[in-house]
Amino acid sequence: MNPQLWILSAGAIATVLRGLTAALRDPQLWILWAGAIATLGVYTILYRENPVSRFFEHIFVGLSAGYLLVATWAFNLEGRWWDPMIHERRWYWIFAPVVGFLFYFIYSRRLSWLARLVMGLFFGAGAGTFFREFFPLYSPQLYASFKPLRPDAQVGWAAVILHNWLFVIVLLTVLSYFFFALPHEGRAGRNLGRAALLGRWFMMIAFGAMFGNTVMARISLFIGRMRFLLKDWLGSFIPWLAHRGM
Amino acid sequence: MTQAPPHGFWQRMQQIPRYYIYALLAGVVIWQLLFPIRLPIAPSRATLGVRDAIRNVPEDKIVIISVDWDASTQPETGPQTQAIIEACFQLKKRFAIMNLAAPMGVKLANDIALRVARRYNAKYGVDWCNWGYKVGQGNFLMAVAKNIPKAVATDFYNKPVSELPMMRGVENISSIGLVVEVTGLAGMTELWLGLIQGPYGTPFASAYTAVMAPGYYPYLDSGQMKGMLVGAKGAAEMETLVNRPGSAVAIMNVQSWAHLLIIVLIVIGNVAYFMGRRRPGEGRR
Amino acid sequence: MATLEHANWFMRGLFAAMSAIIVASVLLAQRGREMFIRRIPGLTAIEEAIGRATEMGRPILFSPGLDGIGIITLQALAILAYIVRLAAAQATRLIVAIRASEVYPVAEEVVREAYDAAGRPEAYRPEDIRFISDEQFAYALGTVGLMARERVATNFLFGGFYAEALILTENGRALGAVQVAGTPDPTQIPFFIATCDYVVIGDEFYAASAYLTREPTLTGSLVGQDIVKGILVALVLLGVGIATYLGGAANEAHNLLWQALARGSQ
Amino acid sequence: MSRLFAPAPTPRLLAAYLVIGLVGSVILIYLLHRGLGPRGRRWLIAVVTFVAGLFYGLEFYYPVHNRKNFLTDWIEPVSVMIAVIGAFTVGLGIYSLCQVHGRNVARRRPGWPNSLAFFVAFLAMLVFGLWSHYTPVGEPAPKVLPWQNGVYEVLFNGLFAPLQTATFSLLAFYIASAAYRAFRMRTAEAALMMIAAFIVMLGQVPVGAWITSGIPLTSPWAFFRLETLGEWILNWLNMPAQRGIVFGIAVGALAMSLRVWLSLERGTFFSEQR
């Protein structure tokens, strides 16, 4: 190993140690260092599946289960069940845990029908809620599709064609793709088949937009992590990095 | 790789190990983080819609920010939440943070709100508050529509919501001026539109991860949604609107070059594929 | 923005009609009436992909997705049964990669019954139904290792897929395998289109299993849904006609259909 | 009816009502279990599902007099009750996790230290999460937090959040390698999708706007500026296609809800007795 390499690596190790000792004194830096170690631990999976990444995976699943319990009690069960039942003495709240615990009978073979009974209650409530949502959610989608196909005072022919005509054609051809009970044979059937094919082509453009956006989303997750490693973590003890204006 | 040993140039081009590509991506990102080439960011119509929706909230009503996101989308939804909170403080609109799913969201958003509130010396309980993660999804929303203090009960700090100064007079959905949904989860918007915005006409705006945004343009066209932030791009535009450029602007600068890299990779990959196919004997195609 | 706290008479009538059509077609199907469902092109792509694997004498891999026992996974297993029948007839080996532990026993049962139905019970090999891992990315990487080791010629991915779908299809493509995928949720479909030979999109997924299983509730429901979609298309055409007649400015205020759909009863 | 649900006047009476309520419901469940055969049970499940769906749906469709009908006042209390019942199911997921990892530790299966790490992390977050919740620091937060709040912050912002962000940020690498090795324009469909993707991708980022910044905004060719073209594709090609998909999903969800509400799933996979 040539001498320059020695000096370079010794310098790097010294910098990291200086940062680590500073971190031990300030809890805020604990968070930074733990975050950096966790991130680098997960990134070892890029090389290949290894014990470090699997260890961090199990830590994450444990923290997630723990926080779910804390959040369910602290923000829900205490204020919305325990206080009304005990402090406001509304006795009927005792039925909530009783019905709630029926779910756990899914694990016993003889009593599992009781779990399906309370699931039936929730599926029924979910179906009823969807019946209530249907028009408030979808009727605006229907009447927003009533676009005029001829120009008027504000809108010229070019805009009408490029917007309203195209809208109606794309909407109807995409809808035609999802008709399954009508055969694609016979004169009318073949036209339906051609409309469905055109609908599938228009959907490819929509999937192209989703593809482009998904690439943008995934990449910004990584850029966000790299910015944390460079600006927040290394930047906390390497001033040159902190002022890069990231 | 079990393919036949590469012989032509294009075959070798197709067999480049993935670690080179990983290094290429990391290199482009680090280069642009350290030596950013800044380009202007022009807010789109959908982002202006969110800012205007916040501005048009009447004085006596509050804004609900539903933070249905967790750390898996933090680089996009974090700056979105921060920019929306900045806009609420700047435009002097009182807001309440809460969420229906992803319980982490309320804690992450609370940390952001505390940091930003210090800059505007806004007080918890007077200018903003945090209802916490509320179980029940549609059932919770139907209860909130009729009686907020009973449905929400206690806030993030375990205090009864009705005791917070800003919540005095906030009885039901008619005292809510705007709902802003920040999320990467499907189904949340349909709950708010179907059970709150549709029935009671409460204005609704959104901030989505870029993955989800294309699917919700129909709700922008129908006017059910006043505006929409699209991923880190929407957050960067909102940051420029409230002139607090932050992590989203930095991400978008790097994003430009990362997108170019991805497009170049796709083009070269396809050229290598099609050129490689012309050579006979490359295996039955 | 008109508020819609309660339905008006038009919505009551429309909802009652739509619900009656769907329920009636399901009940008719359950009482034995034959319901026509067209054969979707995806099934032809599946047959070609199996033919290719038979020609090359290499195995087929099927992934039923990441979800547990539920509507999407159960219909994916119905498609698996169809593929097993075809593969058994051509004596081509089939490997199933499982993620959710509760899906494992159901998948075993479906595959064994399919081999019996194809008249080749001896071809059923229990060790070809493999539980990889219940963790999302470990499942993806484990399945990719399986593809490379078994030199798989054809990949089928039907069911619920999420962010890891890309790892599966990218490596399948790099190994030169023919890939056919299908999932109802649109978010992963762009990546399947970029890497697979054919993709079954959205509700087509349900149509595929209805066509294969002839399950009365599924076929009846699909026929009922088609009629309701017909009603929606009629409403859109009527609305566009009225809007074109009225012209853009007067559209919202005077379009009766618009008012009927917007203004709830007070 | 509302007199029956009035709060108990004194704590001692409350305790009595609670015990009566608890014992009463357990007895009722026991009688149901003994009294009903398989057919009776399936009938009861179907009736409960139907009534729950009818309650929520009918309130919206039933004629109203000044914005109220006979069900309107019951929506809020019933919704709050069902929401809270749902909160009690949180243990289901955690029970199966503890079962899996508990077995790994008990039987020293390979990788059992990781299962132990699961339990340590689970209990640490549970203890420090609740402890710091009940010792709130108020506002503005003091410079030095009480030590248990400090540990909670390190667990949450130092481990929990970064682990999840880092795991999902791996996807950027997979997209980059897939972009080179797997995204092929082999079919016309894939080519059309890729071209639309390129335009939208460049239209969304500042460098895209810079590439076509040469075209002046006023000229008729401004339509072909990347950011305008991208916006047009998103708003006038992607939007109608997505609305077509939304209508498909709406009708599918309506059919699914009707089948669940009327328990019409008799023939399909649901009827398998686990």
PDB file of N, CA and C in Angstrom, chain B residues 99-142:
ATOM      1  N   ASN B  99     -54.768  11.515  10.931  1.00  0.00           N
ATOM      2  CA  ASN B  99     -54.774  10.575   9.783  1.00  0.00           C
ATOM      3  C   ASN B  99     -55.610   9.356  10.071  1.00  0.00           C
ATOM      4  N   LEU B 100     -55.990   8.659   9.017  1.00  0.00           N
ATOM      5  CA  LEU B 100     -56.895   7.502   9.092  1.00  0.00           C
ATOM      6  C   LEU B 100     -56.119   6.202   8.984  1.00  0.00           C
ATOM      7  N   ALA B 101     -54.919   6.265   8.407  1.00  0.00           N
ATOM      8  CA  ALA B 101     -54.142   5.018   8.220  1.00  0.00           C
ATOM      9  C   ALA B 101     -52.667   5.393   8.385  1.00  0.00           C
ATOM     10  N   ALA B 102     -51.759   4.447   8.364  1.00  0.00           N
ATOM     11  CA  ALA B 102     -50.315   4.697   8.547  1.00  0.00           C
ATOM     12  C   ALA B 102     -50.077   5.513   9.820  1.00  0.00           C
ATOM     13  N   PRO B 103     -50.231   4.894  11.015  1.00  0.00           N
ATOM     14  CA  PRO B 103     -50.132   5.656  12.278  1.00  0.00           C
ATOM     15  C   PRO B 103     -48.847   6.465  12.431  1.00  0.00           C
ATOM     16  N   MET B 104     -47.755   6.092  11.711  1.00  0.00           N
ATOM     17  CA  MET B 104     -46.507   6.882  11.846  1.00  0.00           C
ATOM     18  C   MET B 104     -46.709   8.329  11.434  1.00  0.00           C
ATOM     19  N   GLY B 105     -47.634   8.531  10.459  1.00  0.00           N
ATOM     20  CA  GLY B 105     -47.774   9.849   9.835  1.00  0.00           C
ATOM     21  C   GLY B 105     -47.968  10.964  10.830  1.00  0.00           C
ATOM     22  N   VAL B 106     -48.799  10.753  11.871  1.00  0.00           N
ATOM     23  CA  VAL B 106     -49.114  11.864  12.791  1.00  0.00           C
ATOM     24  C   VAL B 106     -47.871  12.272  13.561  1.00  0.00           C
ATOM     25  N   LYS B 107     -47.005  11.318  13.910  1.00  0.00           N
ATOM     26  CA  LYS B 107     -45.783  11.667  14.663  1.00  0.00           C
ATOM     27  C   LYS B 107     -44.806  12.416  13.744  1.00  0.00           C
ATOM     28  N   LEU B 108     -44.609  11.898  12.533  1.00  0.00           N
ATOM     29  CA  LEU B 108     -43.679  12.565  11.589  1.00  0.00           C
ATOM     30  C   LEU B 108     -44.177  13.978  11.293  1.00  0.00           C
ATOM     31  N   ALA B 109     -45.508  14.112  11.063  1.00  0.00           N
ATOM     32  CA  ALA B 109     -46.057  15.438  10.733  1.00  0.00           C
ATOM     33  C   ALA B 109     -45.968  16.358  11.948  1.00  0.00           C
ATOM     34  N   ASN B 110     -46.131  15.787  13.168  1.00  0.00           N
ATOM     35  CA  ASN B 110     -46.054  16.620  14.375  1.00  0.00           C
ATOM     36  C   ASN B 110     -44.654  17.220  14.527  1.00  0.00           C
ATOM     37  N   ASP B 111     -43.633  16.403  14.261  1.00  0.00           N
ATOM     38  CA  ASP B 111     -42.258  16.925  14.360  1.00  0.00           C
ATOM     39  C   ASP B 111     -42.077  18.076  13.364  1.00  0.00           C
ATOM     40  N   ILE B 112     -42.608  17.901  12.128  1.00  0.00           N
ATOM     41  CA  ILE B 112     -42.479  18.975  11.122  1.00  0.00           C
ATOM     42  C   ILE B 112     -43.185  20.229  11.628  1.00  0.00           C
ATOM     43  N   ALA B 113     -44.431  20.047  12.132  1.00  0.00           N
ATOM     44  CA  ALA B 113     -45.232  21.210  12.558  1.00  0.00           C
ATOM     45  C   ALA B 113     -44.534  21.944  13.702  1.00  0.00           C
ATOM     46  N   LEU B 114     -43.958  21.197  14.661  1.00  0.00           N
ATOM     47  CA  LEU B 114     -43.266  21.861  15.784  1.00  0.00           C
ATOM     48  C   LEU B 114     -42.112  22.700  15.248  1.00  0.00           C
ATOM     49  N   ARG B 115     -41.354  22.117  14.295  1.00  0.00           N
ATOM     50  CA  ARG B 115     -40.191  22.857  13.748  1.00  0.00           C
ATOM     51  C   ARG B 115     -40.660  24.144  13.063  1.00  0.00           C
ATOM     52  N   VAL B 116     -41.703  24.033  12.241  1.00  0.00           N
ATOM     53  CA  VAL B 116     -42.147  25.207  11.463  1.00  0.00           C
ATOM     54  C   VAL B 116     -42.822  26.222  12.387  1.00  0.00           C
ATOM     55  N   ALA B 117     -43.615  25.734  13.354  1.00  0.00           N
ATOM     56  CA  ALA B 117     -44.361  26.653  14.242  1.00  0.00           C
ATOM     57  C   ALA B 117     -43.392  27.576  14.976  1.00  0.00           C
ATOM     58  N   ARG B 118     -42.187  27.033  15.314  1.00  0.00           N
ATOM     59  CA  ARG B 118     -41.234  27.881  16.045  1.00  0.00           C
ATOM     60  C   ARG B 118     -40.919  29.124  15.205  1.00  0.00           C
ATOM     61  N   ARG B 119     -40.815  28.949  13.885  1.00  0.00           N
ATOM     62  CA  ARG B 119     -40.437  30.100  13.034  1.00  0.00           C
ATOM     63  C   ARG B 119     -41.557  31.125  12.974  1.00  0.00           C
ATOM     64  N   TYR B 120     -42.795  30.696  13.096  1.00  0.00           N
ATOM     65  CA  TYR B 120     -43.921  31.661  13.014  1.00  0.00           C
ATOM     66  C   TYR B 120     -44.471  31.950  14.406  1.00  0.00           C
ATOM     67  N   ASN B 121     -43.730  31.619  15.447  1.00  0.00           N
ATOM     68  CA  ASN B 121     -44.161  31.555  16.859  1.00  0.00           C
ATOM     69  C   ASN B 121     -45.662  31.331  16.971  1.00  0.00           C
ATOM     70  N   ALA B 122     -46.079  30.230  16.389  1.00  0.00           N
ATOM     71  CA  ALA B 122     -47.487  29.796  16.497  1.00  0.00           C
ATOM     72  C   ALA B 122     -47.577  28.864  17.704  1.00  0.00           C
ATOM     73  N   LYS B 123     -48.714  28.923  18.405  1.00  0.00           N
ATOM     74  CA  LYS B 123     -48.853  28.138  19.643  1.00  0.00           C
ATOM     75  C   LYS B 123     -49.723  26.919  19.375  1.00  0.00           C
ATOM     76  N   TYR B 124     -49.315  25.780  19.980  1.00  0.00           N
ATOM     77  CA  TYR B 124     -50.131  24.551  19.847  1.00  0.00           C
ATOM     78  C   TYR B 124     -51.464  24.793  20.556  1.00  0.00           C
ATOM     79  N   GLY B 125     -52.558  24.333  19.895  1.00  0.00           N
ATOM     80  CA  GLY B 125     -53.871  24.464  20.538  1.00  0.00           C
ATOM     81  C   GLY B 125     -54.548  25.767  20.180  1.00  0.00           C
ATOM     82  N   VAL B 126     -53.739  26.772  19.714  1.00  0.00           N
ATOM     83  CA  VAL B 126     -54.348  28.062  19.328  1.00  0.00           C
ATOM     84  C   VAL B 126     -54.286  28.194  17.804  1.00  0.00           C
ATOM     85  N   ASP B 127     -53.070  28.017  17.239  1.00  0.00           N
ATOM     86  CA  ASP B 127     -52.929  28.186  15.787  1.00  0.00           C
ATOM     87  C   ASP B 127     -52.988  26.850  15.061  1.00  0.00           C
ATOM     88  N   TRP B 128     -52.581  25.778  15.756  1.00  0.00           N
ATOM     89  CA  TRP B 128     -52.612  24.456  15.095  1.00  0.00           C
ATOM     90  C   TRP B 128     -52.786  23.407  16.180  1.00  0.00           C
ATOM     91  N   CYS B 129     -53.239  22.241  15.781  1.00  0.00           N
ATOM     92  CA  CYS B 129     -53.286  21.125  16.744  1.00  0.00           C
ATOM     93  C   CYS B 129     -53.174  19.809  15.986  1.00  0.00           C
ATOM     94  N   ASN B 130     -53.113  18.707  16.755  1.00  0.00           N
ATOM     95  CA  ASN B 130     -52.884  17.386  16.139  1.00  0.00           C
ATOM     96  C   ASN B 130     -53.836  16.392  16.798  1.00  0.00           C
ATOM     97  N   TRP B 131     -54.815  15.856  16.015  1.00  0.00           N
ATOM     98  CA  TRP B 131     -55.786  14.940  16.595  1.00  0.00           C
ATOM     99  C   TRP B 131     -55.225  13.533  16.767  1.00  0.00           C
ATOM    100  N   GLY B 132     -54.084  13.216  16.047  1.00  0.00           N
ATOM    101  CA  GLY B 132     -53.515  11.865  16.173  1.00  0.00           C
ATOM    102  C   GLY B 132     -54.136  10.908  15.158  1.00  0.00           C
ATOM    103  N   TYR B 133     -53.731   9.602  15.259  1.00  0.00           N
ATOM    104  CA  TYR B 133     -54.181   8.569  14.319  1.00  0.00           C
ATOM    105  C   TYR B 133     -55.528   8.043  14.799  1.00  0.00           C
ATOM    106  N   LYS B 134     -56.555   8.113  13.937  1.00  0.00           N
ATOM    107  CA  LYS B 134     -57.920   7.729  14.375  1.00  0.00           C
ATOM    108  C   LYS B 134     -58.382   6.483  13.606  1.00  0.00           C
ATOM    109  N   VAL B 135     -58.675   5.406  14.330  1.00  0.00           N
ATOM    110  CA  VAL B 135     -59.106   4.139  13.718  1.00  0.00           C
ATOM    111  C   VAL B 135     -60.548   4.302  13.220  1.00  0.00           C
ATOM    112  N   GLY B 136     -60.928   3.535  12.178  1.00  0.00           N
ATOM    113  CA  GLY B 136     -62.328   3.495  11.775  1.00  0.00           C
ATOM    114  C   GLY B 136     -62.559   3.923  10.330  1.00  0.00           C
ATOM    115  N   GLN B 137     -61.602   4.618   9.716  1.00  0.00           N
ATOM    116  CA  GLN B 137     -61.706   5.054   8.304  1.00  0.00           C
ATOM    117  C   GLN B 137     -63.088   5.630   7.998  1.00  0.00           C
ATOM    118  N   GLY B 138     -63.924   4.982   7.178  1.00  0.00           N
ATOM    119  CA  GLY B 138     -65.214   5.564   6.806  1.00  0.00           C
ATOM    120  C   GLY B 138     -66.083   5.834   8.016  1.00  0.00           C
ATOM    121  N   ASN B 139     -66.099   4.921   8.976  1.00  0.00           N
ATOM    122  CA  ASN B 139     -66.952   5.135  10.159  1.00  0.00           C
ATOM    123  C   ASN B 139     -66.510   6.358  10.920  1.00  0.00           C
ATOM    124  N   PHE B 140     -65.169   6.564  11.032  1.00  0.00           N
ATOM    125  CA  PHE B 140     -64.693   7.755  11.742  1.00  0.00           C
ATOM    126  C   PHE B 140     -65.151   9.016  11.008  1.00  0.00           C
ATOM    127  N   LEU B 141     -65.068   9.012   9.653  1.00  0.00           N
ATOM    128  CA  LEU B 141     -65.451  10.214   8.891  1.00  0.00           C
ATOM    129  C   LEU B 141     -66.944  10.506   9.060  1.00  0.00           C
ATOM    130  N   MET B 142     -67.769   9.456   9.035  1.00  0.00           N
ATOM    131  CA  MET B 142     -69.216   9.696   9.191  1.00  0.00           C
ATOM    132  C   MET B 142     -69.509  10.253  10.582  1.00  0.00           C
TER     133      MET B 142
END
